[in-house]
Every structure is written in structure tokens, then in C-alpha cells.
Tab-separated table of C-alpha atoms in Angstrom:
chain	number	residue	atom	x	y	z
A	1	MET	CA	25.500	-83.514	9.074
A	2	ILE	CA	27.531	-86.352	7.238
A	3	LEU	CA	29.858	-83.230	6.114
A	4	GLY	CA	30.323	-81.751	10.019
A	5	VAL	CA	30.768	-85.511	10.340
A	6	LEU	CA	33.520	-86.620	8.107
A	7	SER	CA	35.103	-83.033	8.645
A	8	ILE	CA	35.670	-83.595	13.059
A	9	PHE	CA	37.331	-87.566	11.748
A	10	LEU	CA	39.858	-86.290	9.148
A	11	LEU	CA	40.791	-82.962	11.173
A	12	THR	CA	41.078	-85.903	14.576
A	13	SER	CA	42.699	-88.368	12.536
A	14	GLY	CA	45.985	-85.926	11.600
A	15	ILE	CA	45.228	-85.556	7.708
A	16	GLU	CA	45.597	-82.568	5.820
A	17	THR	CA	42.555	-80.801	5.219
A	18	LEU	CA	41.372	-78.004	3.064
A	19	GLN	CA	37.957	-76.278	2.931
A	20	CYS	CA	36.710	-74.641	-0.091
A	21	SER	CA	33.088	-73.686	-0.987
A	22	LEU	CA	31.037	-75.324	-4.048
A	23	GLY	CA	31.974	-73.144	-7.632
A	24	VAL	CA	34.743	-71.101	-5.794
A	25	PRO	CA	38.245	-70.715	-7.350
A	26	VAL	CA	40.721	-72.530	-5.068
A	27	THR	CA	44.576	-72.630	-5.045
A	28	ILE	CA	46.164	-76.573	-3.848
A	29	ASP	CA	49.434	-77.158	-2.948
A	30	TYR	CA	50.386	-80.523	-3.024
A	31	SER	CA	53.918	-79.609	-1.534
A	32	ILE	CA	56.348	-81.148	-3.955
A	33	PRO	CA	59.576	-80.979	-2.704
A	34	GLU	CA	62.966	-79.550	-4.395
A	35	GLY	CA	63.744	-81.296	-7.013
A	36	TYR	CA	61.040	-82.892	-8.711
A	37	VAL	CA	59.063	-81.645	-11.294
A	38	PRO	CA	55.456	-82.531	-11.618
A	39	ARG	CA	53.964	-83.890	-14.634
A	40	PRO	CA	50.873	-82.343	-16.404
A	41	PHE	CA	47.374	-82.601	-13.823
A	42	GLU	CA	44.897	-85.221	-14.862
A	43	VAL	CA	41.489	-84.055	-14.709
A	44	THR	CA	37.744	-85.805	-14.004
A	45	ASP	CA	34.825	-84.590	-13.871
A	46	ASP	CA	34.577	-83.793	-10.546
A	47	PHE	CA	35.786	-79.951	-10.969
A	48	VAL	CA	37.199	-77.845	-13.159
A	49	LEU	CA	40.889	-76.478	-13.488
A	50	LEU	CA	41.648	-73.329	-14.139
A	51	GLU	CA	45.671	-72.928	-14.119
A	52	GLN	CA	48.129	-75.117	-12.906
A	53	ARG	CA	51.638	-73.442	-11.722
A	54	GLY	CA	54.344	-76.069	-10.617
A	55	ASP	CA	53.133	-78.001	-7.667
A	56	SER	CA	49.859	-75.617	-7.279
A	57	ILE	CA	46.450	-75.990	-9.438
A	58	THR	CA	43.838	-74.302	-9.267
A	59	ILE	CA	39.970	-75.380	-9.419
A	60	ILE	CA	36.592	-74.629	-9.335
A	61	PRO	CA	34.453	-77.375	-7.304
A	62	MET	CA	32.164	-79.584	-8.990
A	63	VAL	CA	31.126	-81.844	-6.362
A	64	LEU	CA	29.849	-81.711	-3.060
A	65	ASP	CA	31.237	-83.419	0.322
A	66	THR	CA	34.682	-84.788	0.084
A	67	LEU	CA	36.758	-84.385	-3.344
A	68	ILE	CA	39.320	-86.597	-4.220
A	69	LEU	CA	41.926	-85.154	-6.667
A	70	PRO	CA	44.740	-87.149	-8.135
A	71	PRO	CA	47.782	-87.857	-6.934
A	72	VAL	CA	50.671	-85.916	-9.212
A	73	TYR	CA	53.638	-87.239	-10.896
A	74	ALA	CA	57.347	-85.827	-10.153
A	75	VAL	CA	60.653	-86.696	-12.125
A	76	SER	CA	63.718	-86.102	-10.326
A	77	ASP	CA	66.260	-84.112	-12.106
A	78	THR	CA	68.878	-86.362	-10.849
A	79	LEU	CA	67.828	-89.382	-10.776
A	80	GLU	CA	65.071	-89.817	-13.633
A	81	VAL	CA	62.906	-91.713	-10.806
A	82	GLU	CA	59.173	-91.154	-10.924
A	83	LYS	CA	57.163	-90.624	-7.697
A	84	GLU	CA	53.592	-90.644	-7.004
A	85	PHE	CA	52.242	-87.523	-4.605
A	86	PRO	CA	48.974	-87.664	-2.974
A	87	PRO	CA	46.425	-85.051	-2.816
A	88	PRO	CA	45.593	-83.376	0.203
A	89	VAL	CA	41.514	-83.961	1.572
A	90	VAL	CA	39.771	-81.093	-0.101
A	91	VAL	CA	36.008	-80.759	2.175
A	92	VAL	CA	33.242	-79.108	-0.326
A	93	THR	CA	31.393	-76.742	2.180
A	94	ARG	CA	27.312	-75.988	0.635
A	95	THR	CA	26.995	-72.449	-0.174
A	96	ILE	CA	23.216	-72.253	0.772
A	97	PRO	CA	21.083	-74.348	3.650
A	98	ASP	CA	21.143	-78.066	3.909
A	99	THR	CA	17.311	-77.769	3.727
A	100	THR	CA	16.974	-76.448	0.260
A	101	TRP	CA	19.295	-79.789	-1.045
A	102	ILE	CA	17.039	-82.093	0.107
A	103	VAL	CA	15.481	-83.630	-2.923
A	104	PRO	CA	12.918	-86.576	-2.602
A	105	VAL	CA	13.266	-89.603	-3.743
A	106	PHE	CA	12.430	-90.263	-7.239
A	107	PRO	CA	9.480	-93.116	-7.764
A	108	ALA	CA	11.169	-96.297	-9.262
A	109	PRO	CA	9.666	-98.023	-11.305
A	110	LEU	CA	7.985	-95.128	-13.231
A	111	VAL	CA	4.475	-95.185	-13.580
A	112	HIS	CA	2.932	-94.390	-17.020
A	113	THR	CA	-0.313	-94.705	-19.095
A	114	ILE	CA	1.232	-95.500	-22.521
A	115	PRO	CA	0.104	-98.237	-23.710
A	116	PRO	CA	2.614	-100.854	-25.219
A	117	GLY	CA	3.462	-101.032	-28.875
A	118	LEU	CA	4.264	-99.148	-31.566
A	119	PRO	CA	2.636	-95.161	-31.861
A	120	GLN	CA	0.457	-96.318	-34.956
A	121	ASP	CA	-0.429	-99.617	-33.197
A	122	TYR	CA	-2.858	-96.947	-30.359
A	123	LEU	CA	-3.337	-94.235	-32.262
A	124	HIS	CA	-6.855	-95.032	-32.973
A	125	ARG	CA	-7.873	-95.078	-29.931
A	126	HIS	CA	-7.351	-90.997	-30.065
A	127	SER	CA	-9.904	-90.405	-32.842
A	128	PHE	CA	-12.100	-88.352	-31.197
A	129	TRP	CA	-14.176	-87.750	-34.568
A	130	GLU	CA	-15.406	-90.734	-34.754
A	131	ARG	CA	-17.639	-90.751	-31.880
A	132	TRP	CA	-19.520	-87.014	-34.271
A	133	GLY	CA	-20.911	-90.127	-36.817
A	134	ARG	CA	-21.373	-89.261	-40.349
A	135	THR	CA	-20.855	-85.605	-41.681
A	136	PRO	CA	-24.195	-83.708	-42.222
A	137	SER	CA	-25.402	-83.803	-45.789
A	138	ASN	CA	-24.871	-80.214	-47.888
A	139	GLY	CA	-28.584	-81.135	-49.733
A	140	LEU	CA	-30.296	-78.268	-47.777
A	141	LEU	CA	-28.056	-75.838	-47.798
A	142	LEU	CA	-29.045	-74.727	-51.699
A	143	PRO	CA	-31.839	-74.483	-50.651
A	144	LEU	CA	-31.789	-72.508	-47.565
A	145	ILE	CA	-29.663	-70.288	-49.270
A	146	LEU	CA	-32.282	-69.734	-52.308
A	147	SER	CA	-35.151	-69.150	-49.645
A	148	VAL	CA	-33.359	-66.996	-47.938
A	149	ALA	CA	-32.184	-64.978	-51.206
A	150	ALA	CA	-36.097	-64.966	-52.468
A	151	VAL	CA	-37.134	-63.076	-49.316
A	152	LEU	CA	-34.618	-60.995	-49.227
A	153	THR	CA	-35.630	-59.830	-52.699
A	154	ALA	CA	-38.996	-59.704	-52.593
A	155	LEU	CA	-38.604	-57.041	-49.105
A	156	LEU	CA	-36.083	-55.347	-51.555
A	157	VAL	CA	-38.578	-54.853	-54.307
A	158	TRP	CA	-41.459	-53.390	-51.543
A	159	PHE	CA	-39.840	-51.160	-50.176
A	160	ILE	CA	-38.713	-49.871	-54.045
A	161	HIS	CA	-42.878	-49.792	-54.632
A	162	ARG	CA	-43.411	-48.619	-51.354
A	163	ARG	CA	-40.848	-45.630	-52.124
A	164	ARG	CA	-41.704	-44.703	-54.969
A	165	ASN	CA	-45.629	-44.128	-54.728
A	166	LYS	CA	-44.848	-42.220	-51.757
A	167	LEU	CA	-42.630	-39.942	-53.613
A	168	PRO	CA	-44.261	-37.722	-56.343
A	169	SER	CA	-42.470	-39.188	-59.904
A	170	VAL	CA	-39.665	-36.472	-60.609
A	171	ASP	CA	-41.062	-35.885	-64.130
A	172	ASP	CA	-44.480	-35.097	-62.309
A	173	PRO	CA	-44.610	-31.517	-62.774
A	174	SER	CA	-46.519	-30.506	-59.872
A	175	VAL	CA	-42.987	-31.406	-58.460
A	176	PHE	CA	-42.003	-28.029	-58.775
A	177	ARG	CA	-44.980	-26.443	-57.478
A	178	LYS	CA	-43.674	-24.118	-54.370
A	179	SER	CA	-46.165	-22.272	-52.020
A	180	LEU	CA	-45.147	-19.362	-53.946
A	181	SER	CA	-46.710	-18.989	-57.170
A	182	PRO	CA	-44.467	-18.608	-59.945
A	183	LEU	CA	-44.142	-14.685	-60.293
A	184	ASP	CA	-43.769	-14.399	-56.179
A	185	GLU	CA	-40.963	-17.088	-56.182
A	186	VAL	CA	-38.880	-14.616	-59.085
A	187	GLN	CA	-39.271	-12.039	-56.562
A	188	ALA	CA	-38.210	-14.045	-53.733
A	189	LEU	CA	-35.268	-14.021	-55.235
A	190	LEU	CA	-34.260	-10.684	-54.463
A	191	ASN	CA	-34.787	-10.923	-51.252
A	192	SER	CA	-32.039	-13.936	-50.351
A	193	LYS	CA	-28.765	-13.434	-49.182
A	194	ALA	CA	-27.100	-14.631	-52.055
A	195	PHE	CA	-28.524	-11.932	-54.407
A	196	VAL	CA	-27.481	-9.115	-51.095
A	197	GLU	CA	-23.851	-10.995	-50.204
A	198	GLY	CA	-23.515	-10.547	-54.324
A	199	ARG	CA	-22.908	-14.477	-54.459
A	200	TRP	CA	-23.540	-14.709	-58.041
A	201	PRO	CA	-22.809	-18.424	-58.874
A	202	GLU	CA	-25.268	-19.418	-56.098
A	203	TYR	CA	-27.453	-16.569	-56.818
A	204	TYR	CA	-27.878	-17.867	-60.297
A	205	MET	CA	-28.254	-21.821	-59.749
A	206	ASP	CA	-31.469	-20.538	-57.803
A	207	VAL	CA	-32.087	-18.149	-61.327
A	208	ASP	CA	-31.629	-21.582	-62.929
A	209	ARG	CA	-33.537	-23.722	-60.817
A	210	LEU	CA	-37.124	-21.407	-61.745
A	211	LEU	CA	-35.879	-21.814	-65.254
A	212	ARG	CA	-35.786	-25.056	-65.671
A	213	ASP	CA	-38.906	-25.454	-63.093
A	214	THR	CA	-40.692	-23.435	-65.843
A	215	VAL	CA	-39.423	-25.890	-68.767
A	216	ALA	CA	-40.678	-28.686	-67.038
A	217	ILE	CA	-44.366	-27.340	-66.202
A	218	ARG	CA	-44.890	-26.483	-70.132
A	219	PHE	CA	-42.721	-29.169	-72.054
A	220	GLY	CA	-42.394	-31.808	-69.686
A	221	ILE	CA	-38.670	-32.067	-69.604
A	222	SER	CA	-37.669	-32.400	-66.079
A	223	SER	CA	-34.371	-34.456	-66.039
A	224	ARG	CA	-32.373	-31.896	-63.855
A	225	ALA	CA	-29.478	-33.795	-65.678
A	226	TYR	CA	-29.386	-32.340	-68.648
A	227	THR	CA	-27.305	-29.320	-70.089
A	228	TRP	CA	-29.304	-26.353	-71.596
A	229	ARG	CA	-27.581	-27.695	-74.904
A	230	GLN	CA	-29.559	-30.612	-74.418
A	231	ILE	CA	-32.774	-28.668	-73.648
A	232	ARG	CA	-32.314	-26.677	-76.553
A	233	ARG	CA	-32.550	-29.596	-78.681
A	234	GLN	CA	-35.659	-31.489	-76.667
A	235	LEU	CA	-37.517	-28.422	-77.012
A	236	ALA	CA	-36.895	-28.293	-81.030
A	237	LYS	CA	-39.467	-31.336	-80.980
A	238	GLU	CA	-42.123	-29.412	-78.825
A	239	LYS	CA	-44.500	-27.388	-80.139
A	240	ASN	CA	-43.623	-23.996	-79.410
A	241	GLY	CA	-40.319	-25.112	-77.907
A	242	ARG	CA	-38.100	-23.692	-80.893
A	243	LYS	CA	-39.956	-19.979	-79.496
A	244	PHE	CA	-39.428	-20.537	-76.076
A	245	THR	CA	-35.710	-20.991	-76.387
A	246	ASN	CA	-35.392	-17.714	-78.809
A	247	ASN	CA	-36.798	-15.730	-75.721
A	248	ALA	CA	-34.453	-17.801	-73.154
A	249	ALA	CA	-31.344	-17.329	-74.874
A	250	GLU	CA	-29.693	-14.416	-73.345
A	251	LEU	CA	-30.880	-15.439	-70.082
A	252	THR	CA	-29.840	-19.296	-70.081
A	253	ARG	CA	-26.236	-17.615	-71.231
A	254	GLU	CA	-26.042	-15.713	-68.599
A	255	ILE	CA	-26.889	-18.316	-66.649
A	256	THR	CA	-23.898	-20.997	-68.169
A	257	LEU	CA	-21.327	-17.709	-67.347
A	258	GLN	CA	-22.419	-16.821	-64.167
A	259	ARG	CA	-22.233	-20.841	-62.776
A	260	TYR	CA	-20.135	-22.438	-64.679
A	261	ALA	CA	-17.243	-19.206	-65.786
A	262	SER	CA	-17.698	-17.163	-62.005
A	263	TRP	CA	-18.767	-14.646	-64.668
A	264	GLY	CA	-19.649	-12.190	-61.656
A	265	GLY	CA	-21.910	-9.358	-61.893
A	266	SER	CA	-23.415	-6.982	-60.294
A	267	ARG	CA	-26.774	-6.308	-58.338
A	268	GLU	CA	-28.394	-4.333	-61.804
A	269	ARG	CA	-26.836	-7.183	-63.992
A	270	ALA	CA	-29.151	-9.458	-61.713
A	271	ARG	CA	-32.060	-7.336	-61.385
A	272	LYS	CA	-31.974	-7.562	-64.824
A	273	PHE	CA	-31.758	-11.029	-65.121
A	274	THR	CA	-34.271	-11.788	-62.602
A	275	SER	CA	-36.799	-9.563	-64.443
A	276	LYS	CA	-36.265	-11.719	-67.885
A	277	LEU	CA	-36.866	-14.272	-65.520
A	278	LEU	CA	-40.113	-13.166	-64.197
A	279	THR	CA	-41.367	-11.661	-68.319
A	280	LEU	CA	-40.940	-15.959	-68.712
A	281	ARG	CA	-42.165	-16.809	-66.251
A	282	GLU	CA	-45.196	-15.019	-67.022
A	283	GLU	CA	-46.024	-15.814	-70.446
A	284	TRP	CA	-44.955	-19.982	-70.279
A	285	HIS	CA	-45.123	-21.055	-66.681
A	286	ARG	CA	-48.334	-22.884	-67.279
A	287	GLN	CA	-49.484	-26.477	-68.338
């Protein structure tokens, strides 16, 4: 509104005016007559000077409404007399509607809640942890941990004891007793898929299991982690142990070759050593 009234006043008063937009480059001519050399143009904070060429300057307006430009001083070539040339009136228009430029008046004086003095003078007011009181003692923490550990240990011992009572012992020969008779277990090997398909390492693994069952039943050596060499050492201490070792030497050698060396075989060879296992079980598989 004020800009429009000012523009109408300048136009009706006969003063030369120039319309331009805020932030848009505009070239202004000072109309200096020939024979005068203009001096460098004085720059203010109201605009940005892009270029000065003779008595023309190119600027970017940085303020609204009327832009007050400084005059230009020029010197005559012949008289060496400095003369002042006034600027035209530059009216800067807005690039967006007036309503977006209405800024509410900032409240004065500013109301704040910061206490007077230095920060260290009122820092204690923010010590919220003081309301928590004294830190709780850790005296009960250790007994509580020990109590929980004792309960867990007791539960673990009870569980292990119950499991041991529920499951038969590995050293108990009855573990190795099956629903079939000792001789029927050997005969069943000839009907197994391993025998039919010629999977000899798997077949002799069953042969090995049944022979170890016999050792466990007769001599009480039930550890499945023993090698046959270790079993022979254990049998040397038992009554008739050496006799059993000699009788089973050929079969244990075949088991070792088939299981750990993939010796290979045939059904005739497997029937031969199965018959050997049957003979051993018939003679030794009893307590």
C-alpha cells in the first residue's frame, strides 16, 4: 500500500523513477553528459554491484520500496572540475503478495525464565537425582546370587540323578540284550538292507556291534570307545580272555579292514564272517 502511494507521488511530481523487482538484476543509467569521466561507484548494503560501465551500473536490489542510490561524481576532461550527478529514483517491487511479508511485531522486552547470575549459581536446581535419596546398599545382592546359584545347582543334581536312575547303566550287560536271541540277531544281519545292497562298511558296523555285545555280556567290557586292540589288552586280564581273543582274531581283523579301510567284500565273504560271529556268540554269549 505504501509502495503504491509512493510510486504515484513520484510519477505525479515529475521525478524520474525506475521500476525493478527485489533480487532481480537491473541496469541504471545516470545520464552523465559527454566530456565527463565518472569515478568508481560507491557500494552500500542496499544492493549488490555487478558491473559499472561508464555512467551505467548493473545492480541487484536487496531492499524493498524505494532504493536510495548514492550519486556519481564525474570529472570534466578540460576543466578538471568534479561534478555530482544525482541518481534516479529506483522503486523496488515485491516478488510475492504483500500478505506473506507481514511479520508480527516481536515482543519486547523478551520474557525468559533463566534465573539471574552465572550458571553455576543455579545448577543445583536441576539436580533431579537428589530426590532419589541414598543409593541402595549392595549387601543383599551377593546372598541373593548365592541362593539362586544353590537352587539351580540342586535342580541340576536332581535332574542328573533322576536321569541316571531312569536310564540303564552302560556297564550293565542287560543293555545289550535285545528282543531277539543272540543267534537270531546274527541271522537277521543276512536280511538287512546293508547286506542286500552290498554296503559293507555299514554291514560290518552291525557285526562289530554284536561282537562287542558279546564281550560286554561275557567279560563286562562295555565301553564302545575302546578299539579292538584295547579290548584285547583288557581281555588278557580276564579268565579265558586270551582264548576268546584267539578265536575272534580273524573276525576282528575283518571288521577293522571293512570299517576303517573300506576293504570291500562280497556276499560270500560276508556270509563266512557272519557264520564266524554266529559260532562265537553260540559259545561265548552268556554270563
